[in-house]
PDB file of C-alpha atoms in Angstrom:
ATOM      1  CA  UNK A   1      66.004  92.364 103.734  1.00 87.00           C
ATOM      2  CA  UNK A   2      65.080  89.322 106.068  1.00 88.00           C
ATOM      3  CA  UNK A   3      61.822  89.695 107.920  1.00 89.00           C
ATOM      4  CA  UNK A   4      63.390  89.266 111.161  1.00 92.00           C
ATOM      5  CA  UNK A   5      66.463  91.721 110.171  1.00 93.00           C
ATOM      6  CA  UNK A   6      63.860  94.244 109.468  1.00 93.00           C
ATOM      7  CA  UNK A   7      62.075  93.969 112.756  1.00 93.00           C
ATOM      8  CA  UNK A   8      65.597  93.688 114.158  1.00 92.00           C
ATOM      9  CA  UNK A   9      66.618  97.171 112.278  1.00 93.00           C
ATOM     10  CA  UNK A  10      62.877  98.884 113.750  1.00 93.00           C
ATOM     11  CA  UNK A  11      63.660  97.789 117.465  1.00 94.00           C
ATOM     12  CA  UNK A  12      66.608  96.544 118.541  1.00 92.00           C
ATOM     13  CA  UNK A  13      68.165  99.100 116.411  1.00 93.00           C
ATOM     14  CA  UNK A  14      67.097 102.423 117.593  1.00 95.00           C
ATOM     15  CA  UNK A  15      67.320 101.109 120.903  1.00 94.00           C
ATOM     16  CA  UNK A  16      71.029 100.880 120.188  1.00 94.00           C
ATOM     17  CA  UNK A  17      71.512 104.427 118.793  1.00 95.00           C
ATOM     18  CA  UNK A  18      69.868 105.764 122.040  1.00 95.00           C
ATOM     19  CA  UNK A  19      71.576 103.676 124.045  1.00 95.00           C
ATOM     20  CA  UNK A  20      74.839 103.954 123.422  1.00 96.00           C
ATOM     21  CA  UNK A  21      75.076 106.958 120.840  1.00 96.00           C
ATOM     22  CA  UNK A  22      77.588 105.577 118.401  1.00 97.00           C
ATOM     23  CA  UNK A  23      78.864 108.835 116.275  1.00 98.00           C
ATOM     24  CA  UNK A  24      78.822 107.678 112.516  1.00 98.00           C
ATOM     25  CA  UNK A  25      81.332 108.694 109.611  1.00 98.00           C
ATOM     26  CA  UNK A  26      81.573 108.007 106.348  1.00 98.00           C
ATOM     27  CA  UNK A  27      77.928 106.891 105.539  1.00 97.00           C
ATOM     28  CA  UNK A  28      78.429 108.509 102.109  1.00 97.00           C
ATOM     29  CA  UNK A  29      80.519 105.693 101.102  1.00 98.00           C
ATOM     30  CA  UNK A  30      78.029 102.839 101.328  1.00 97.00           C
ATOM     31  CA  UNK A  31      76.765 102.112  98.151  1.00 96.00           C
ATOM     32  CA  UNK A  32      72.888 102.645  97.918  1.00 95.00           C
ATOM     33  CA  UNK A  33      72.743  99.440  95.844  1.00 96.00           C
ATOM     34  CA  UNK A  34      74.673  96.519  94.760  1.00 97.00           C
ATOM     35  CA  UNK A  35      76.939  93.635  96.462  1.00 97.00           C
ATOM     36  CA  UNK A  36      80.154  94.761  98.757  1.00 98.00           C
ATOM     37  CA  UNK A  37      82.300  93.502 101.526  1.00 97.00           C
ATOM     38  CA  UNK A  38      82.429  95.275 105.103  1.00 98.00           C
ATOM     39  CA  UNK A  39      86.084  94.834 106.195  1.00 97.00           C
ATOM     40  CA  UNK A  40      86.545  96.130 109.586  1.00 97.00           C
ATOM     41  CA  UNK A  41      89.001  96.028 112.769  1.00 98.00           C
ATOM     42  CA  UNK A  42      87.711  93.780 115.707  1.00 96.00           C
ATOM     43  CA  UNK A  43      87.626  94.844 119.168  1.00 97.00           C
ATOM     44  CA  UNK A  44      84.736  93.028 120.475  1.00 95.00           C
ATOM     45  CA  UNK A  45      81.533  91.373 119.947  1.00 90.00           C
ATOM     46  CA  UNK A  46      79.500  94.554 120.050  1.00 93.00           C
ATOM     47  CA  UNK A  47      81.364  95.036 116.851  1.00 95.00           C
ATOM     48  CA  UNK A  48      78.882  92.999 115.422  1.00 91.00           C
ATOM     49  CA  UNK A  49      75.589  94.234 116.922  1.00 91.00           C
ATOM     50  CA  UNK A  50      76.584  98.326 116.347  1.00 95.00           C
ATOM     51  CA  UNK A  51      77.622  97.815 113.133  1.00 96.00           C
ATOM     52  CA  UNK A  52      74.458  96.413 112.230  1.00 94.00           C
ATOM     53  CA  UNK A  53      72.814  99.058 113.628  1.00 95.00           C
ATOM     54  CA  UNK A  54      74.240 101.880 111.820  1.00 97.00           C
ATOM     55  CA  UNK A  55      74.159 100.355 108.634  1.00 97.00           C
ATOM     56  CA  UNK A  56      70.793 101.486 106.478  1.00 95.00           C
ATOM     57  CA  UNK A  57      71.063  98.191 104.117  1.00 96.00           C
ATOM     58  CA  UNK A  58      71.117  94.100 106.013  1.00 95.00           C
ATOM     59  CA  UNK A  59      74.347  92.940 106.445  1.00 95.00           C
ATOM     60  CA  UNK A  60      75.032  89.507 106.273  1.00 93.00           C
ATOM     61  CA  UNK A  61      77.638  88.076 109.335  1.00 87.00           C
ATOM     62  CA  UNK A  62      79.558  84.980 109.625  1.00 81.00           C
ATOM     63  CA  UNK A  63      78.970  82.943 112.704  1.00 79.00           C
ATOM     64  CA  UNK A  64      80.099  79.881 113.902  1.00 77.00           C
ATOM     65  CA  UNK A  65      78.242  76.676 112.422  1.00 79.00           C
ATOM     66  CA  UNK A  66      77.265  74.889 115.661  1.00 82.00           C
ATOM     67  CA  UNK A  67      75.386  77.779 116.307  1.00 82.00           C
ATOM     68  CA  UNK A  68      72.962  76.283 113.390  1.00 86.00           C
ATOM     69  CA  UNK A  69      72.762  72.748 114.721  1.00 84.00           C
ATOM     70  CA  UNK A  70      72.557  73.198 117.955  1.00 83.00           C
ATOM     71  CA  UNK A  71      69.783  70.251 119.719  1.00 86.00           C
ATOM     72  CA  UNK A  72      66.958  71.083 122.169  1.00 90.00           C
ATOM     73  CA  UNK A  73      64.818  74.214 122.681  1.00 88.00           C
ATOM     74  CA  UNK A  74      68.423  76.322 122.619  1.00 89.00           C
ATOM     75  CA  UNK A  75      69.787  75.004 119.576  1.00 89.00           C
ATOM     76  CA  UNK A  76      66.257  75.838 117.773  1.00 90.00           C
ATOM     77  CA  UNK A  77      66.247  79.113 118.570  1.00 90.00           C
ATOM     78  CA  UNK A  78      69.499  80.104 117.783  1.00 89.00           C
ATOM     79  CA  UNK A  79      69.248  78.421 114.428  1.00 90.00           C
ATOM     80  CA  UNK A  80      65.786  80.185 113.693  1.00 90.00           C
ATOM     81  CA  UNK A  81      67.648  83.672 114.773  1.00 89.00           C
ATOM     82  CA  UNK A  82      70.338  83.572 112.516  1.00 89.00           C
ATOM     83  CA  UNK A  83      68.771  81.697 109.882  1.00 89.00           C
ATOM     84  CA  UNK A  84      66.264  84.484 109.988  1.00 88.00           C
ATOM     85  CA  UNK A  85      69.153  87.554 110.616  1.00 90.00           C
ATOM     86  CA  UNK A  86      70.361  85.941 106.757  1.00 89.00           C
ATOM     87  CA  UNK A  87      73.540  85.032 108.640  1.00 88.00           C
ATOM     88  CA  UNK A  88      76.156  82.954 106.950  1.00 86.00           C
ATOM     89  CA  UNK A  89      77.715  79.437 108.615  1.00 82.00           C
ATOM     90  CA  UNK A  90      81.116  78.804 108.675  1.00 76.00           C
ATOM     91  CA  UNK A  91      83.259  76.214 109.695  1.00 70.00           C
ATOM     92  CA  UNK A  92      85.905  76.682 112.099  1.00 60.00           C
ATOM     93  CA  UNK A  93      87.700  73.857 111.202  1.00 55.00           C
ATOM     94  CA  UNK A  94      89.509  75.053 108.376  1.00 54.00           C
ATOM     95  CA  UNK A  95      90.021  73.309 104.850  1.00 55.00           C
ATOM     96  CA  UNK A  96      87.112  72.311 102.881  1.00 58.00           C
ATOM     97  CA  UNK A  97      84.636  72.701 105.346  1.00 56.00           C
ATOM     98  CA  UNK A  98      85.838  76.611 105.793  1.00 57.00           C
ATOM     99  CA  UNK A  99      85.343  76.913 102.372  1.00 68.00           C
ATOM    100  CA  UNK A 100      81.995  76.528 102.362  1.00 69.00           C
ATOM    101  CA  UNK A 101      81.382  79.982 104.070  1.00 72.00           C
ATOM    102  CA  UNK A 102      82.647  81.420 101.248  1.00 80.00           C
ATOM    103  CA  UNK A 103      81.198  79.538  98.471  1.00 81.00           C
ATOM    104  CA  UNK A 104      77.509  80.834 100.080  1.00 82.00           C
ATOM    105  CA  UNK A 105      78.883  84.175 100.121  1.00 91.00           C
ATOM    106  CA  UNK A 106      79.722  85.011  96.608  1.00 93.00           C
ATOM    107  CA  UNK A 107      76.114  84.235  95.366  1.00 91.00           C
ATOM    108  CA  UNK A 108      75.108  86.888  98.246  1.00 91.00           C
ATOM    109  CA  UNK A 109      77.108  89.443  97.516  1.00 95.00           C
ATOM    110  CA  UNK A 110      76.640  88.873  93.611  1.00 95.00           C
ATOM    111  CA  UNK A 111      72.817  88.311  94.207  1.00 93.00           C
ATOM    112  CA  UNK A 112      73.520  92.443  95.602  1.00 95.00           C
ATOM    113  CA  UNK A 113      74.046  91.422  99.678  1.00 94.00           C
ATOM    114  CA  UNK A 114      76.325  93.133 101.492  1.00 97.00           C
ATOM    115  CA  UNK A 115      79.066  90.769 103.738  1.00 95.00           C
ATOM    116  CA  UNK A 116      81.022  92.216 106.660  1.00 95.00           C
ATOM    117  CA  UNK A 117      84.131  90.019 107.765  1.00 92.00           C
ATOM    118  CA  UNK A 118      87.187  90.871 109.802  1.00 93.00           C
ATOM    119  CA  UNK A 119      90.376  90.059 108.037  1.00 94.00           C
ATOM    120  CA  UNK A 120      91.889  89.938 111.504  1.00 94.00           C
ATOM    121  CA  UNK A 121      89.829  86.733 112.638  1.00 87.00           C
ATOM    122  CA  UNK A 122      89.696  87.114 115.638  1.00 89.00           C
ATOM    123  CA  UNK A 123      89.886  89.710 118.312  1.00 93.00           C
ATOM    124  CA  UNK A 124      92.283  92.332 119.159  1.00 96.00           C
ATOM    125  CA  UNK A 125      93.473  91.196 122.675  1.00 94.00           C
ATOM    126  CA  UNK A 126      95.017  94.340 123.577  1.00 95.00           C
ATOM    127  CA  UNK A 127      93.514  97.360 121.164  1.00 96.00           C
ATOM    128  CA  UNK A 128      96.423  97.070 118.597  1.00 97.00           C
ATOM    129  CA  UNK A 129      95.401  96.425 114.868  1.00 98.00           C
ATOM    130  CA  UNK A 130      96.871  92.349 113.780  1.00 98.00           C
ATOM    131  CA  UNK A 131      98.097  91.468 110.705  1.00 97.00           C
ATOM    132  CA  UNK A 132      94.919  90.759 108.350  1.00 96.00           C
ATOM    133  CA  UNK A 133      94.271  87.218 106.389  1.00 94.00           C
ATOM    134  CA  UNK A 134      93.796  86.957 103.042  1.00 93.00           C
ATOM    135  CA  UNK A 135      90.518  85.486 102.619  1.00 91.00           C
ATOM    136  CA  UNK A 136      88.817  88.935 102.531  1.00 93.00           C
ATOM    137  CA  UNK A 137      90.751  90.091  99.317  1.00 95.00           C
ATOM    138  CA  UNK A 138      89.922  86.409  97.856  1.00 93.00           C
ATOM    139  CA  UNK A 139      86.269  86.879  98.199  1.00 94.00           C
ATOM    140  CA  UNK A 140      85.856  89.907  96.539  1.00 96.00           C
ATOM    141  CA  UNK A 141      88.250  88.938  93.582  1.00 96.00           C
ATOM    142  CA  UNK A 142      85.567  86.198  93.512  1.00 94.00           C
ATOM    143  CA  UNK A 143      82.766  87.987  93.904  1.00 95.00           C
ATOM    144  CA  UNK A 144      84.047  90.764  91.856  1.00 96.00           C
ATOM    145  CA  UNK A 145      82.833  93.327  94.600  1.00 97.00           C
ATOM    146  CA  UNK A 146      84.259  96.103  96.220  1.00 98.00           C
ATOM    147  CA  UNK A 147      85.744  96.105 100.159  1.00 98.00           C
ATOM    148  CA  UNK A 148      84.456  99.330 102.155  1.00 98.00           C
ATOM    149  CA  UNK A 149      87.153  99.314 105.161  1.00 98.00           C
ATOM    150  CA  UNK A 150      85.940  99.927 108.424  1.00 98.00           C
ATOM    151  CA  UNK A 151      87.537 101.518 111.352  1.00 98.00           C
ATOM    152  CA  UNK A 152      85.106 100.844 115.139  1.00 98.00           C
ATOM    153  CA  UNK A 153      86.763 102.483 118.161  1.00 98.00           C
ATOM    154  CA  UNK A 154      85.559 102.628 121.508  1.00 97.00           C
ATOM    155  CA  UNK A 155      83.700  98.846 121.607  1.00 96.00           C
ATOM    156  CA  UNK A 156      86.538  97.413 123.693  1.00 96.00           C
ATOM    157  CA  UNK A 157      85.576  99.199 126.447  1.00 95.00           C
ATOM    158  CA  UNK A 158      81.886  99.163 126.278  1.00 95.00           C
ATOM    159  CA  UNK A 159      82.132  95.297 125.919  1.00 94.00           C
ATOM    160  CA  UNK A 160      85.928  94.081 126.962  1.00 92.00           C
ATOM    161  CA  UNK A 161      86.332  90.136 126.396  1.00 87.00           C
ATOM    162  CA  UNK A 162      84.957  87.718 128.710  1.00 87.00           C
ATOM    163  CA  UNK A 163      81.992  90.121 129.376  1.00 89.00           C
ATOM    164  CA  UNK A 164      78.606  88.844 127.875  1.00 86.00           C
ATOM    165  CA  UNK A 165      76.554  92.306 128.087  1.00 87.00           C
ATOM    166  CA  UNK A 166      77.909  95.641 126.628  1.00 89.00           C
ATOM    167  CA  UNK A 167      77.633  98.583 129.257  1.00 91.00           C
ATOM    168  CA  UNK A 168      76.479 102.051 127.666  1.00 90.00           C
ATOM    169  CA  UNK A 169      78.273 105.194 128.457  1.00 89.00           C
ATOM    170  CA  UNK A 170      81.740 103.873 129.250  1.00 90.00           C
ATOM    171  CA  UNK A 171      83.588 104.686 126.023  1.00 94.00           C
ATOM    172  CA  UNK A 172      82.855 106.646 122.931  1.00 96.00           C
ATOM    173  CA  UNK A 173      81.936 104.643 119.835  1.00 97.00           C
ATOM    174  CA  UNK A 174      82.932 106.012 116.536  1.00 98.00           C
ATOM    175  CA  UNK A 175      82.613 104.141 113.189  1.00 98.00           C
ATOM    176  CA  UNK A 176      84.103 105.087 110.389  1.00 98.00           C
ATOM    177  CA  UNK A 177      83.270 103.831 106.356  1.00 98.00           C
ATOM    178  CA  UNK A 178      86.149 104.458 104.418  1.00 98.00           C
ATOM    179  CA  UNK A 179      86.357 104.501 100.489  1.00 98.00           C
ATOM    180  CA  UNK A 180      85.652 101.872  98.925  1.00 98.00           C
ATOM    181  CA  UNK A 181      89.144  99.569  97.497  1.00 98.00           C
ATOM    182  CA  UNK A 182      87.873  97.645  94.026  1.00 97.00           C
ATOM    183  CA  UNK A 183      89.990  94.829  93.429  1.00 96.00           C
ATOM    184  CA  UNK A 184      88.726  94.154  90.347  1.00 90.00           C
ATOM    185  CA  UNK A 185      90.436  92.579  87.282  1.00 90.00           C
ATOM    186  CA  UNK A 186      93.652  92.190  90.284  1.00 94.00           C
ATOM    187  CA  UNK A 187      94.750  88.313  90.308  1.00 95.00           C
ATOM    188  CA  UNK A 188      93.767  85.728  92.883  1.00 93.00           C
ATOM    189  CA  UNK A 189      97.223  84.461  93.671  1.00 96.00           C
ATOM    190  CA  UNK A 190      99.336  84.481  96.943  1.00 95.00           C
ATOM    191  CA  UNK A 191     101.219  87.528  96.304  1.00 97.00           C
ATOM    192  CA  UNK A 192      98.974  89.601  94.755  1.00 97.00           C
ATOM    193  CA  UNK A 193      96.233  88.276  97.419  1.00 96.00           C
ATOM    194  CA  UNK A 194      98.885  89.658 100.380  1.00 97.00           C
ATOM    195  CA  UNK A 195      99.602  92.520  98.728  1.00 98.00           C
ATOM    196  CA  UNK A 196      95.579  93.621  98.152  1.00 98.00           C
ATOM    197  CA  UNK A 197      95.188  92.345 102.291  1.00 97.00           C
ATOM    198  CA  UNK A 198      97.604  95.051 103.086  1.00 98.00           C
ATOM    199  CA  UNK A 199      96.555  97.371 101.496  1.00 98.00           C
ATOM    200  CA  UNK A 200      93.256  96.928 103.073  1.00 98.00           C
ATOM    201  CA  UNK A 201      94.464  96.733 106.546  1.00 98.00           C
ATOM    202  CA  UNK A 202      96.186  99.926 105.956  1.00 98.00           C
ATOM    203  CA  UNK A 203      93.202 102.089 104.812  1.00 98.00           C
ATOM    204  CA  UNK A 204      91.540 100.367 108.919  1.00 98.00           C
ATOM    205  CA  UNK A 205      94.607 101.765 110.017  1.00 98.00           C
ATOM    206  CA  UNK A 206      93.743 105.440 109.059  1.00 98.00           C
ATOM    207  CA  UNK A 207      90.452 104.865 110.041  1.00 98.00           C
ATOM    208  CA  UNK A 208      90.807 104.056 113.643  1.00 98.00           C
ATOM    209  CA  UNK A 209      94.697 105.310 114.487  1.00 97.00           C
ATOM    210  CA  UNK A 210      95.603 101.813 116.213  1.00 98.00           C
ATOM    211  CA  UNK A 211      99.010 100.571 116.441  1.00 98.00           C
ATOM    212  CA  UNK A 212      99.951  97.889 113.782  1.00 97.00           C
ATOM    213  CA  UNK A 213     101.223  94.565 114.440  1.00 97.00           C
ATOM    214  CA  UNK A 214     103.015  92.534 111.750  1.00 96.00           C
ATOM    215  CA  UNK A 215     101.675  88.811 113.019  1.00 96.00           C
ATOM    216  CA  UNK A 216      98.418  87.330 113.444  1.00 96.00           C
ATOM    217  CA  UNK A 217      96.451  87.981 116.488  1.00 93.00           C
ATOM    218  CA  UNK A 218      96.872  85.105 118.942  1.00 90.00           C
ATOM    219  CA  UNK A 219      93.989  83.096 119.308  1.00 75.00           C
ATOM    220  CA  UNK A 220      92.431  82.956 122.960  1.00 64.00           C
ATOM    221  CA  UNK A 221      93.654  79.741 124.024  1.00 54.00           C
ATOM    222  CA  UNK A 222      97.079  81.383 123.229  1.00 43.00           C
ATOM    223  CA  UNK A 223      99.187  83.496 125.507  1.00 41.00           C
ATOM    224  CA  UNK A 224     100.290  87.079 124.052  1.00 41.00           C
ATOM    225  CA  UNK A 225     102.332  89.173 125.887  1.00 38.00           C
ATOM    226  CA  UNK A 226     100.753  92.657 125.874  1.00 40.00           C
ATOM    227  CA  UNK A 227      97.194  91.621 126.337  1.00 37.00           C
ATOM    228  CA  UNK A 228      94.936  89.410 127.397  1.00 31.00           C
ATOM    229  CA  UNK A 229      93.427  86.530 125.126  1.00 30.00           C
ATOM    230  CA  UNK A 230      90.860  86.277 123.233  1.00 31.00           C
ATOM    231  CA  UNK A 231      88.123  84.125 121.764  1.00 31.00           C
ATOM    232  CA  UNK A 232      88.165  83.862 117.654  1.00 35.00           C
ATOM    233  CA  UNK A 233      85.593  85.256 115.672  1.00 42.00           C
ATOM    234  CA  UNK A 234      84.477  85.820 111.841  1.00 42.00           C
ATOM    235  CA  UNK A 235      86.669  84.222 109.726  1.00 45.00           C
ATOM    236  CA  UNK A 236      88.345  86.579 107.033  1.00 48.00           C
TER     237      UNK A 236
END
């Protein structure tokens, strides 16, 4: 586990548990050893910083590459953070460059890491559960790892989008771990890579009780009638 992660996981994290009492399920199903993927719903960025918290093992998130080459005092720090959280960069561009995220990935999660994505990739902009993208089920078939689903309810109101600072006590959290899916041996192609993506979005489903949408969530420069938009996230 990163130095900084560790420190992280002795301070920030406790600090977390008290603060905003996050009621845990399914911790039996994290494997005590070995590479897997984290594959949960998104509701907002606190996501990120809870999951983190209740998770005994370092989990390695995606973020945004600018984030690592940044210029100035600002950019320094954020690269040193992340670099230091073993966070993975990722290109929102798309094509090769997107690639790339993934390419780091499988060594990590073969090397015994765990990952955590969100297939959706992006956030929900109104609570409903989107359609999820296929890249999750492609990395583990790479990887050859399995994909613990993850259901997070409760975040969206703590932290709604466009607010920087989650606010304790105005929601309960619950996370829930479901079973892990193995997708091993299953082939890497379009159909079989859709079919393994639904499958996955319907175990998050169970988890968290949200309403399913057959499309992909809107990105927040788009307009979505039923919510509000919202600003991508992890790619997946």
């Amino acid at each position: 586990m990163p130095l900084l992660y560790t420190i992280g996981k002795l301070t920030v994290g406790p600090a977390m548990r008290l603060a905003f009492r996050p009621v845990v399920e399914g911790l039996e199903h994290i494997p005590a050893s070995g590479g897997a993927i984290f594959a949960g719903n998104h509701l907002s960025v606190a996501d990120e910083l809870l999951l983190g918290t209740v998770v005994p093992r370092h989990l390695a998130f995606w973020a945004k590459s600018e984030y690592f080459t940044g210029t100035g005092p600002k950019g320094a720090l954020s690269k040193f953070v992340l670099t230091g959280l073993g966070a993975i960069p990722v290109e929102r561009a798309g094509g090769r460059a997107a690639l790339s995220a993934f390419d780091a990935a499988i060594p990590a999660l073969r090397g015994g890491d765990l990952v955590a994505v969100y297939p959706e990739g992006t956030r929900s902009p109104d609570g409903r559960l989107y359609r999820g993208r296929t890249g999750t089920a492609r990395l583990a078939v790479a990887a050859g790892v399995p994909v613990i689903p993850v259901g997070v309810t409760g975040t969206d109101k703590v932290q709604p989008i466009g607010t920087r600072i989650p606010r304790p006590g105005k929601a309960k959290i619950v996370i829930r771990f479901g079973k892990p899916l193995d997708f091993t041996g299953r082939s890497d192609d379009r159909t079989s890579l859709r079919e393994m993506t639904d499958e996955l979005m319907a175990e998050i489903q169970k988890l968290t009780g949200q309403e399913y949408v057959p499309r992909y969530a809107p990105r927040r420069a788009e307009p979505t009638s039923g919510g509000t938009p919202t600003a991508g996230s992890a790619p997946a």
